[in-house]
Amino acid sequence: MSTYYVTTPIYYVNARPHLGHAYTTIIADTLKRFYSLLGTDARMLTGTDEHGDKIVKAAIKENKSPKEFVDGISAEYKALWQDLKIDYDQFIRTTDENHKKSVQALLQKIYDKGDIYFGEYGGHYCFGCERFYTEKELEDGLCPQHKTKPEYISEKNYFFKMSKYQDWLKQYILDNPDFIRPERYRNEVLAMLEGNVLEDLCISRPKSRLEWGIELPFDKDYVCYVWFDALANYISALGWGNEDNSQNFEKYWPASHLVAKDILKPHGIFWPTMLKAADLPIYQNLNVHGYWLVKDTKMSKSLGNVVDPRFAAEYFGLDAFRYFLLRDMHFGSDASYSEENLISRINSDLANDLGNLFSRVLSMNAKYFAKKVPSLGTLTADDENIFSCVQNAAQNYLQLFKEVRFSQGLDGLWEPIRLMNKYVDSQAPWTLYKEGNIERLGTVLRVLLENMYKIAVLLWPVMPDSSIKMQEQLGKKFTLHAKLIDDLLNCNVHLRTDFEISEASNLFPRFEKPVEEKKEEKVKKEKKSENKKDIVQETQLIEFADFQKLDLRVGTILTAEQHPDADKLLKFEVDLGEEKPRQIISGIAKFFNPTELIGQKVVVVANLPPRKLRGLESQGMILTAEKGEHLSLLSSVAPNGSKIA
Ligand code: MSP
C-alpha cells in the first residue's frame, strides 16, 4: 500500500492556539483524510515546539518553570485538536526524550561529516524569531517580522556549513517544480538563493545564555539552536536516529509539509540542506499558505483581534467552519476572516445549495416512494448530463486537492450541486407524480440520489461528520477501503432498491441572527457557568492530610533587589529562623519597590523543591493576596520560623 505523510509546523508554546494554527491543522487533517480516501496509508503529525529563549521568557512571565509552562500550553493544543476532531496519528513535543535522541544523532552525523565547525560570530539577534539577522536582512535596522530592534550579540558558536549546499539546493528546486508550492513561494526561495548569499547557519547557543534546549552531543557547554531542533521533529517523530523505533521512517518518509509563509526560509532553505548534509532523502514537498487576516491585519494578541477557532466551530458547526476555511482561502494567498463572510458562505453554499438539495430530494423520495430507493429507467440526455457533470467535477476535485488547491476543487464540485438543484426544477418531479409517470419520476430521483451519494463521499475529507450523515441518510454506511474512489468513479450505481433512506435532512442551518447578538448571549451563558464553577471550586474540599503537606513559615525579608536578568522578578533573602537565609525569586516586581520591602514580615511556602528562575535559584515562595490589580504580601507578627498550621 502506498503511504502519505503530512505534517503541520510544531507550534510554539509561548501563546495560546488561535485560528491561524487551527487552519494549518485542519488542512493537514483534510489531506490525511483525502489520501486515506484514495486508499493510501496516510499519517499525520502535529505537535509543539518547546525549547528556546521565547519559551523561557513566557514561563517567567507566568512565574512558572519552563517545564511546567510548556506542559500547560502543549495540553491546550491537544485539547483544541480533540475538540476540532483532528485525526492526527502523533503529537510530538520537542521535550520528548526520543526527539532529543534523534536531534543529537542528526547533529552528530553532520558533525562527523565535517559540516559543523566552531567559530566566532557577531550578529543582530531577534529574540522573537530566535535567529540572527544580517545587516542586509534588517529593515531600517529593525527585524522585518517583529519590527523591533535586534540585539547585537557576539559569541563563539557552532555553525552548519549551509553555504556549501546553496548551488545544490537551487538546482534541486529548479529540477522539481512541485517541491515548493504554490509557485510564488518557490520563486521567493529561489530569489533568496540568487547570488552567493547563503551564509552558514549558527546552530548552537552557549548554556551560559540559554539552558533550555538540547545539549550538543559534541560539546556539553552548548545547546542546540531551536530551529535546528524543531525542524528535526519531522523525522524524529518517525523514529529516525532511534535504533529501537525507526521502521516508521522507512515506511512514511519523505513528508509533505504544511506551513504558512512566515516560516518559509527555515523550511525552504535550512531544512533541505540539513537533510542533504545528513545524506537523507529530501522531503516530498513544502506547501505554503498565506495568512488569515482580520480587517486586513494579521491576527495578534496585542491587537486583540485573535479569532478563537473553538468558538467558531461550536457556534457555526465544525464542518461548516472547515468548509469555509478551505473554500474562502485560496491556498497561498491571504484571506479575510469575518463572521459576515462565514455566514454568507454557509448560507449560500451549504444551506441553499447542498442542504437544500438533500432536503428536497429526500422529502420527495419519502413522499413518492415511501423512503425506498426507486429503480433507474432509461436515461435521457439531461440525466446523462448530471452523471457526466459529477464525474468531471469529481476528477477535477481529486486532482486539485492533490495540488492543494482546495478552494478551486470545492468551487468545481459545487457546479453539479447547483446543476442538480436546477435539474429538480426542470424535471419537476411533482408534475411527473401528478401525471402518474412513476417510472420517469423514479429515474429522476434515482439519478439525484446516486449523484448526491458521490458528492457526499467526496466531501468526507472536508466535512467528515456531515459526509457520513449524508451517506447514512442515503442508506449507506461509510467504510474506507482501498478501492473506494475507483469504484465511485467507475460505476454509476451505488445504492440498492432495498435501501431505506431518510425522509428529512437538516444538515446545515442558516444563520440569520446578527452574530454579535448571539455571541453576547453565549458570553453571558459562559459567565454564568464560570460563576457556577467558581462556586463549585470554592466549596471543593481537600483532605486535612493534604493541607498538612504544606510547610508555611513566617520570615523577615533581609534584602530585596531587582533580578539582574528579568524585569518582572525580584530577588530576596528571607530569614526563616534557619541557619542561613533563603534566596527567593518572585515575580512581583511590578507591584513593589524592592527597598520598601526590606524588614517586612512575610509568609513563605518553605517545602517547594528549589527551582531556577532566569539563572537564579529560588528556595521557596512568598505568599501574596490578590484582588484585581491590587497585590499585598501575607504577613504575621509571629517570630521567624514559626510554622503556620
Ligand atoms: N515553532 C515554529 C514552527 C517550527 S516547525 C519545525 C513556529 N510556530 S508558530 O506557533 O509561530 O506557528 C506558525 C504557524 O502557525 C504558521 O506557519 C501557520 O501554520 C500558523 N499560523 C499562525 N498564524 C497564522 C495566520 N494568521 N494565518 C494562517 N496561519 C497562521 O513558527
XYZ file of C-alpha atoms and ligand atoms in Angstrom:
676
model
C 0.000 0.000 0.000
C 1.364 3.428 -0.842
C 1.903 5.875 2.007
C 1.430 9.578 2.604
C 2.860 11.601 5.484
C 1.574 15.098 6.203
C 2.943 17.435 8.872
C 1.950 20.749 10.444
C 4.506 23.125 11.913
C 5.088 22.303 15.547
C 3.604 25.304 17.285
C 5.378 27.481 19.815
C 4.031 27.105 23.290
C 4.548 30.746 24.247
C 0.994 31.650 23.273
C -2.381 30.001 23.098
C -3.649 28.436 19.854
C -5.763 30.573 17.521
C -7.465 30.400 14.119
C -4.129 30.503 12.230
C -2.870 27.371 13.967
C -6.251 25.705 13.586
C -6.275 26.430 9.844
C -2.990 24.644 9.106
C -4.001 21.740 11.315
C -7.433 21.434 9.682
C -5.757 21.428 6.251
C -3.398 18.673 7.404
C -6.349 16.673 8.731
C -8.163 17.186 5.416
C -5.147 15.969 3.457
C -4.744 12.943 5.678
C -8.397 12.044 5.138
C -8.139 12.812 1.422
C -5.256 10.388 0.944
C -6.982 7.773 3.102
C -9.997 8.131 0.831
C -7.697 7.434 -2.121
C -6.706 4.175 -0.466
C -3.335 5.346 0.848
C -1.872 4.560 4.260
C -1.890 8.197 5.403
C -0.245 9.553 8.540
C -0.475 12.973 10.157
C 1.953 14.583 12.575
C 1.489 17.699 14.670
C 2.960 18.888 17.949
C 4.618 21.635 19.923
C 7.969 23.424 19.753
C 9.084 23.838 23.342
C 12.698 24.986 23.578
C 14.389 28.365 23.249
C 14.536 31.865 24.722
C 10.970 32.756 23.834
C 9.546 29.945 25.908
C 11.747 30.697 28.904
C 10.615 34.331 28.797
C 6.953 33.386 28.575
C 7.367 30.958 31.509
C 8.957 33.637 33.688
C 6.119 35.982 32.873
C 3.713 33.453 34.358
C 6.021 32.687 37.257
C 6.386 29.079 36.182
C 9.316 26.814 35.418
C 9.786 26.215 31.661
C 8.663 22.579 32.009
C 5.521 23.481 33.958
C 4.744 26.189 31.435
C 5.246 24.075 28.291
C 3.193 21.214 29.733
C 0.279 23.604 30.184
C 0.171 25.109 26.692
C 1.022 21.871 24.930
C -2.016 20.348 26.661
C -4.129 23.264 25.421
C -3.149 22.450 21.844
C -4.045 18.810 22.366
C -7.399 19.746 23.868
C -8.204 22.049 20.954
C -7.358 19.357 18.406
C -9.616 16.989 20.255
C -12.490 19.478 20.178
C -11.887 20.101 16.479
C -11.797 16.295 15.937
C -8.367 16.387 14.327
C -7.376 12.848 13.390
C -3.620 13.124 13.936
C -1.560 9.974 14.415
C 1.130 11.523 16.526
C 1.628 14.603 18.665
C 5.308 15.312 19.087
C 6.843 17.550 21.734
C 10.433 18.667 21.360
C 10.917 17.934 25.052
C 10.231 14.208 24.376
C 13.260 12.042 25.145
C 13.081 10.253 21.774
C 13.115 13.548 19.958
C 16.198 14.660 21.872
C 17.982 11.438 20.906
C 17.173 11.976 17.228
C 18.330 15.584 17.238
C 21.610 14.559 18.824
C 22.025 11.779 16.246
C 21.403 14.272 13.435
C 23.880 16.774 14.866
C 26.486 14.040 15.321
C 26.004 12.756 11.796
C 26.502 16.185 10.230
C 29.382 16.940 12.621
C 31.153 13.667 11.741
C 30.788 14.520 8.097
C 32.680 17.760 8.721
C 29.748 20.073 8.018
C 29.643 21.590 11.510
C 32.508 23.785 12.753
C 33.261 26.033 15.734
C 33.683 29.750 15.130
C 33.081 33.252 16.397
C 30.126 35.213 15.230
C 28.625 38.619 15.783
C 25.149 39.340 14.536
C 21.835 41.071 15.097
C 19.780 38.673 17.170
C 15.999 38.887 17.263
C 14.649 37.091 20.324
C 11.174 36.918 18.767
C 12.462 34.968 15.753
C 15.220 33.243 17.740
C 17.672 33.904 14.925
C 20.489 36.156 13.809
C 19.823 38.644 11.043
C 22.415 40.032 8.651
C 22.625 43.799 8.182
C 21.022 43.376 4.764
C 18.031 41.462 6.052
C 17.045 44.164 8.564
C 14.518 46.794 7.524
C 15.530 50.251 8.816
C 17.621 48.446 11.378
C 14.575 46.510 12.628
C 13.577 42.832 12.473
C 11.304 42.524 9.419
C 8.902 40.193 11.293
C 8.647 41.843 14.691
C 9.576 45.448 13.809
C 11.783 45.542 16.903
C 15.455 46.419 17.196
C 17.532 43.252 17.417
C 20.326 42.953 19.971
C 23.905 42.776 18.685
C 25.428 39.599 20.100
C 28.952 38.347 19.563
C 29.956 34.913 20.816
C 31.634 31.615 19.958
C 29.285 29.099 18.464
C 28.890 26.065 16.217
C 27.976 26.594 12.580
C 26.395 24.374 9.972
C 28.030 24.759 6.544
C 24.789 25.678 4.843
C 26.534 27.793 2.206
C 28.131 24.626 0.828
C 24.666 23.453 -0.298
C 23.480 26.651 -1.949
C 24.073 25.533 -5.544
C 22.736 22.060 -4.929
C 19.518 23.457 -3.409
C 18.967 25.905 -6.216
C 19.317 23.158 -8.793
C 17.069 20.838 -6.797
C 14.296 23.440 -6.725
C 14.697 24.102 -10.444
C 14.563 20.382 -11.233
C 11.488 19.744 -9.063
C 8.758 22.248 -9.905
C 6.360 20.927 -7.252
C 8.904 20.863 -4.456
C 7.831 24.243 -3.063
C 4.338 25.355 -3.967
C 2.417 27.474 -4.869
C 4.887 28.879 -7.359
C 5.205 32.325 -5.794
C 6.919 30.784 -2.748
C 9.155 28.657 -4.942
C 10.218 31.891 -6.622
C 10.734 33.549 -3.250
C 13.102 30.814 -2.157
C 14.924 30.931 -5.497
C 15.301 34.694 -5.007
C 16.815 34.071 -1.559
C 19.385 31.854 -3.271
C 20.242 34.371 -6.000
C 23.953 35.251 -5.999
C 26.328 33.892 -3.383
C 24.246 34.951 -0.437
C 23.684 31.886 1.657
C 25.599 32.113 4.924
C 26.439 29.306 7.295
C 23.855 28.721 9.987
C 24.646 29.255 13.648
C 23.228 26.115 15.268
C 24.206 26.465 18.924
C 23.595 28.704 21.913
C 26.024 28.787 24.847
C 24.476 27.380 28.007
C 25.702 30.455 29.857
C 22.995 32.370 27.957
C 20.348 29.704 27.461
C 19.959 26.340 29.162
C 16.525 25.359 27.925
C 17.473 23.278 24.899
C 19.011 20.028 23.689
C 22.668 19.613 24.600
C 25.069 19.281 21.666
C 26.423 15.715 21.629
C 29.952 17.034 20.971
C 30.040 19.952 23.441
C 28.175 19.964 26.740
C 28.563 23.720 27.157
C 26.162 24.375 24.317
C 22.543 23.660 23.479
C 21.101 23.269 20.005
C 19.577 26.248 18.160
C 15.810 25.953 18.459
C 15.123 25.867 14.712
C 17.581 23.032 14.109
C 15.944 21.153 16.974
C 12.403 21.941 15.748
C 12.866 21.005 12.079
C 14.225 17.617 13.082
C 10.819 16.792 14.594
C 9.582 15.676 11.200
C 11.998 12.735 11.199
C 12.392 12.193 14.930
C 8.650 11.530 15.088
C 9.197 8.621 12.707
C 11.914 7.248 14.953
C 14.879 8.293 12.842
C 18.101 8.213 14.842
C 16.493 5.979 17.408
C 17.549 2.384 16.823
C 14.544 0.787 18.501
C 11.951 2.571 16.548
C 12.943 3.635 13.045
C 10.633 1.444 10.953
C 8.166 4.309 10.509
C 10.898 6.368 8.909
C 11.423 3.688 6.259
C 7.688 3.480 5.753
C 6.497 7.097 5.667
C 9.394 9.411 4.816
C 9.523 11.696 2.735
C 6.886 14.059 4.082
C 4.532 16.600 2.648
C 4.977 19.681 4.865
C 2.387 22.376 5.516
C 3.424 25.824 6.736
C 2.422 29.466 6.372
C 4.658 31.988 4.650
C 6.175 33.224 7.944
C 8.380 30.160 8.180
C 9.266 29.738 4.527
C 13.009 30.275 4.968
C 13.697 27.661 7.645
C 11.607 25.114 5.735
C 12.675 26.103 2.229
C 16.379 26.529 2.955
C 17.588 25.274 6.349
C 15.663 22.004 6.315
C 16.508 20.643 2.837
C 20.188 21.489 3.311
C 20.194 19.792 6.733
C 18.686 16.661 5.174
C 21.166 16.751 2.319
C 24.105 17.138 4.700
C 22.859 14.125 6.678
C 22.533 12.105 3.435
C 18.803 11.706 3.993
C 16.113 11.824 1.300
C 14.726 15.342 0.859
C 11.099 15.926 1.848
C 8.492 15.478 -0.861
C 7.060 18.969 -0.950
C 6.540 22.139 1.031
C 3.027 23.571 0.825
C 2.933 27.190 1.829
C -0.211 29.125 2.632
C -0.937 32.772 3.393
C -2.326 34.450 6.489
C -5.810 34.716 7.779
C -6.327 38.432 8.241
C -8.885 40.183 10.373
C -9.885 43.500 8.820
C -6.726 43.413 6.664
C -4.450 42.924 9.672
C -2.621 39.789 10.761
C -4.085 38.370 13.933
C -2.125 39.200 17.038
C -2.711 39.008 20.741
C -1.653 42.611 21.280
C -4.200 43.925 18.752
C -6.869 41.828 20.440
C -8.139 40.520 17.096
C -7.329 36.863 17.609
C -10.105 34.548 16.400
C -10.983 31.645 18.658
C -11.463 28.579 16.441
C -13.260 26.662 19.170
C -15.957 29.293 19.420
C -16.417 29.430 15.631
C -16.620 25.646 15.311
C -19.067 25.337 18.171
C -21.243 28.201 17.068
C -21.339 27.648 13.306
C -20.781 23.888 13.310
C -17.396 22.249 12.903
C -17.967 21.060 9.349
C -19.366 24.381 8.169
C -16.348 26.119 9.695
C -13.959 23.679 7.988
C -15.715 24.161 4.673
C -15.439 27.936 4.967
C -11.707 27.791 5.772
C -10.948 25.584 2.795
C -13.249 27.383 0.407
C -12.539 31.016 1.273
C -8.749 30.892 1.349
C -7.034 30.379 -1.982
C -4.134 28.312 -0.782
C -1.052 30.531 -0.943
C -2.820 33.904 -0.729
C -4.021 35.761 2.342
C -7.727 35.599 3.155
C -10.015 37.682 5.237
C -11.798 36.215 8.229
C -15.060 37.696 9.353
C -18.247 36.226 10.685
C -20.130 38.001 7.906
C -18.054 36.121 5.293
C -18.525 32.893 7.169
C -22.292 33.326 7.401
C -22.663 34.269 3.794
C -20.620 31.220 2.703
C -22.631 28.885 4.925
C -25.969 30.290 3.817
C -25.213 30.218 0.110
C -23.163 27.042 -0.397
C -24.232 24.841 2.476
C -27.783 25.833 3.400
C -29.072 26.954 -0.021
C -27.201 24.644 -2.382
C -26.126 21.404 -0.719
C -28.519 21.338 2.248
C -31.481 22.306 0.152
C -30.709 19.634 -2.450
C -30.659 16.951 0.237
C -33.798 18.233 1.957
C -35.953 18.459 -1.100
C -34.828 15.194 -2.717
C -35.168 13.167 0.480
C -38.583 14.543 1.296
C -39.850 13.934 -2.270
C -38.478 10.416 -2.174
C -40.240 9.750 1.129
C -43.476 11.115 -0.244
C -43.406 9.380 -3.627
C -41.537 6.138 -2.851
C -42.072 5.618 0.884
C -38.339 6.141 1.582
C -37.255 3.277 -0.730
C -34.668 3.789 -3.479
C -36.514 3.860 -6.837
C -35.279 1.956 -9.922
C -33.290 3.567 -12.675
C -35.104 3.508 -16.024
C -33.885 4.634 -19.442
C -31.623 7.668 -19.188
C -32.321 10.893 -21.064
C -29.675 13.397 -22.194
C -30.458 15.501 -19.110
C -29.823 12.525 -16.854
C -26.562 11.690 -18.637
C -25.559 15.307 -18.258
C -25.849 15.058 -14.466
C -23.733 11.903 -14.358
C -21.041 13.377 -16.564
C -21.010 16.725 -14.758
C -20.472 14.943 -11.423
C -17.845 12.674 -12.971
C -15.860 15.616 -14.376
C -16.170 17.664 -11.229
C -15.054 14.671 -9.165
C -11.987 14.097 -11.300
C -11.020 17.772 -11.186
C -11.660 17.904 -7.472
C -9.344 14.954 -6.841
C -6.619 16.460 -8.993
C -6.963 19.942 -7.461
C -6.818 18.562 -3.919
C -3.583 16.754 -4.828
C -2.285 20.168 -5.865
C -3.514 21.658 -2.539
C -5.923 23.905 -4.471
C -8.818 23.260 -2.127
C -10.852 26.333 -2.922
C -10.878 25.640 -6.643
C -11.637 21.963 -6.053
C -14.672 22.779 -3.924
C -15.817 25.504 -6.261
C -15.816 22.938 -9.073
C -17.721 20.399 -7.005
C -20.469 22.925 -6.379
C -21.214 23.116 -10.118
C -23.015 19.746 -10.222
C -24.691 20.546 -6.878
C -26.210 23.692 -8.375
C -26.950 21.835 -11.589
C -28.850 19.167 -9.650
C -30.978 21.825 -7.977
C -31.806 23.202 -11.435
C -32.485 19.661 -12.678
C -35.036 19.219 -9.890
C -36.763 22.422 -11.037
C -36.698 21.499 -14.728
C -37.737 17.845 -14.291
C -40.487 18.882 -11.841
C -40.981 15.540 -10.051
C -44.263 16.850 -8.552
C -45.696 17.154 -12.098
C -44.471 13.671 -13.037
C -46.239 12.418 -9.928
C -49.428 14.226 -10.775
C -49.259 12.823 -14.302
C -48.780 9.326 -12.900
C -45.441 8.965 -14.698
C -43.943 6.949 -11.855
C -41.204 5.260 -13.862
C -39.765 8.576 -15.030
C -40.252 10.037 -11.557
C -38.251 7.130 -10.106
C -35.459 7.608 -12.618
C -35.184 11.336 -11.881
C -34.962 10.728 -8.145
C -32.532 7.851 -8.569
C -30.244 9.994 -10.763
C -30.266 12.575 -7.999
C -29.737 10.108 -5.154
C -26.818 8.341 -6.868
C -25.043 11.590 -7.636
C -25.722 13.039 -4.213
C -24.070 9.925 -2.834
C -20.940 10.557 -4.892
C -20.760 14.146 -3.703
C -21.268 13.025 -0.107
C -18.329 10.597 -0.272
C -16.057 13.128 -1.959
C -16.770 15.658 0.777
C -15.605 13.374 3.578
C -12.092 14.881 3.854
C -13.578 18.369 4.190
C -16.711 17.736 6.244
C -16.290 14.296 7.797
C -19.316 14.196 10.077
C -21.714 15.723 7.553
C -20.434 13.421 4.824
C -21.131 10.369 6.954
C -24.560 11.747 7.857
C -25.380 12.367 4.188
C -24.295 8.856 3.259
C -26.347 7.381 6.089
C -29.345 9.439 5.016
C -28.920 7.704 1.655
C -28.956 4.365 3.429
C -25.263 3.572 3.148
C -22.653 3.168 5.844
C -19.277 4.763 5.207
C -16.255 2.474 5.308
C -12.853 3.352 3.943
C -11.332 0.752 1.641
C -8.570 0.727 -0.929
C -10.843 0.754 -3.982
C -13.439 3.210 -2.698
C -12.644 6.039 -5.107
C -12.051 3.756 -8.104
C -15.446 2.168 -7.516
C -17.059 5.541 -7.017
C -15.737 6.889 -10.304
C -16.114 3.761 -12.383
C -19.677 2.973 -11.536
C -22.891 4.986 -11.726
C -24.929 2.903 -9.321
C -24.058 2.589 -5.631
C -27.406 2.444 -3.871
C -29.747 -0.535 -3.823
C -33.500 -0.584 -4.143
C -33.856 -2.239 -0.754
C -32.031 0.630 0.995
C -34.224 2.706 3.239
C -33.382 6.370 3.099
C -34.217 9.245 5.403
C -37.202 11.461 4.880
C -35.546 14.650 6.130
C -32.053 16.008 6.075
C -31.474 19.270 8.003
C -27.738 19.319 7.532
C -26.769 22.959 7.625
C -28.879 25.557 9.436
C -28.969 29.097 8.064
C -27.600 31.900 10.211
C -29.921 34.877 10.177
C -29.467 36.377 13.618
C -26.751 39.026 13.940
C -23.706 37.189 15.190
C -22.679 39.759 17.756
C -26.036 39.427 19.443
C -25.729 35.667 19.725
C -22.136 35.994 20.819
C -23.163 38.205 23.676
C -25.729 35.622 24.694
C -23.043 32.952 24.669
C -20.631 35.074 26.675
C -23.371 35.678 29.224
C -24.065 31.949 29.381
C -20.374 31.193 29.776
C -20.046 33.768 32.531
C -22.948 32.160 34.321
C -21.372 28.739 34.114
C -17.994 30.184 35.175
C -19.670 31.636 38.237
C -21.127 28.230 38.890
C -17.659 26.721 38.516
C -16.284 29.267 40.999
C -18.883 28.247 43.499
C -18.067 24.588 42.967
C -14.376 25.349 43.277
C -14.884 27.367 46.406
C -16.710 24.544 48.016
C -14.327 21.859 46.793
C -12.803 20.279 49.857
C -9.316 18.896 50.417
C -8.203 16.373 52.970
C -6.553 17.680 56.135
C -3.578 15.476 55.283
C -3.161 17.449 52.044
C -3.108 20.732 53.916
C -0.570 19.289 56.340
C 1.834 18.724 53.476
C 2.339 22.492 53.201
C 5.199 23.864 55.267
C 4.212 27.518 55.734
C 6.716 29.590 57.728
C 6.923 33.134 58.965
C 10.038 35.072 57.934
C 11.570 38.532 57.546
C 12.834 39.990 54.291
C 16.521 40.819 54.804
C 17.397 42.022 51.302
C 15.301 42.798 48.239
C 16.561 43.800 44.819
C 15.724 43.623 41.125
C 16.668 40.324 39.398
C 19.689 41.172 37.186
C 18.200 39.457 34.101
C 14.452 39.857 34.382
C 12.314 42.984 34.742
C 9.414 41.121 36.290
C 11.367 39.347 39.028
C 12.655 40.421 42.441
C 15.394 38.641 44.357
C 15.008 38.322 48.134
C 16.891 36.946 51.079
C 14.418 35.863 53.741
C 15.222 34.856 57.311
C 13.089 31.833 58.209
C 14.852 31.236 61.507
C 17.156 28.718 59.824
C 20.941 28.627 59.803
C 21.119 30.574 56.565
C 18.603 32.965 54.976
C 16.762 31.614 51.925
C 17.133 33.106 48.461
C 13.680 33.539 46.945
C 12.862 34.808 43.441
C 9.375 36.172 42.987
C 7.514 37.666 40.021
C 6.114 40.652 41.914
C 8.402 43.438 40.638
C 5.511 45.274 39.022
C 3.779 45.753 42.383
C 6.571 46.809 44.721
C 9.622 48.954 45.094
C 12.118 46.375 46.471
C 13.716 48.679 49.067
C 10.335 49.248 50.722
C 10.024 45.540 51.404
C 13.203 45.190 53.451
C 12.310 44.317 57.040
C 8.781 43.254 56.196
C 7.364 40.105 57.780
C 6.122 37.545 55.242
C 4.712 34.028 54.982
C 6.720 31.580 52.865
C 5.967 28.125 51.422
C 9.158 26.512 52.659
C 8.964 22.986 51.265
C 8.805 23.565 47.499
C 11.662 21.965 45.545
C 14.227 24.647 44.612
C 13.995 25.830 41.018
C 15.913 28.189 38.773
C 14.304 31.378 37.513
C 16.389 33.177 34.913
C 19.571 31.595 36.239
C 18.961 32.205 39.973
C 17.769 29.529 42.358
C 14.546 30.169 44.229
C 14.231 28.295 47.535
C 10.602 28.964 48.352
C 7.614 31.112 47.552
C 6.422 34.278 49.254
C 2.636 34.240 49.681
C 0.574 37.142 48.384
C -3.092 38.077 48.322
C -4.515 39.368 45.069
C -7.671 41.255 44.176
C -7.933 42.743 40.699
C -4.856 44.900 40.139
C -4.022 45.031 43.842
C -1.463 42.720 45.408
C -0.320 42.599 49.031
C 2.046 40.378 50.969
C 0.715 37.985 53.577
C 2.189 38.822 56.956
C 2.352 37.640 60.569
C 3.830 39.145 63.745
C 4.979 35.697 64.920
C 8.750 35.103 65.306
C 10.741 33.976 62.264
C 10.488 30.245 61.600
C 7.017 29.897 63.198
C 5.045 27.242 61.393
C 1.558 28.179 60.258
C -0.840 25.344 60.954
N 7.610 26.746 16.085
C 7.649 27.297 14.789
C 7.488 26.231 13.742
C 8.522 25.154 13.788
S 8.198 23.924 12.630
C 9.549 22.977 12.624
C 6.528 28.321 14.631
N 5.476 28.201 15.455
S 4.184 29.163 15.450
O 3.422 28.809 16.633
O 4.561 30.512 15.331
O 3.329 28.717 14.247
C 3.451 29.317 12.989
C 2.425 28.680 12.090
O 1.093 28.867 12.623
C 2.336 29.267 10.697
O 3.349 28.800 9.849
C 0.952 28.795 10.305
O 0.971 27.427 10.060
C 0.159 29.051 11.574
N -0.328 30.438 11.627
C -0.132 31.324 12.648
N -0.794 32.485 12.354
C -1.419 32.373 11.173
C -2.330 33.179 10.453
N -2.690 34.387 10.844
N -2.870 32.656 9.331
C -2.589 31.394 8.905
N -1.744 30.612 9.566
C -1.018 31.102 10.607
O 6.612 29.131 13.739
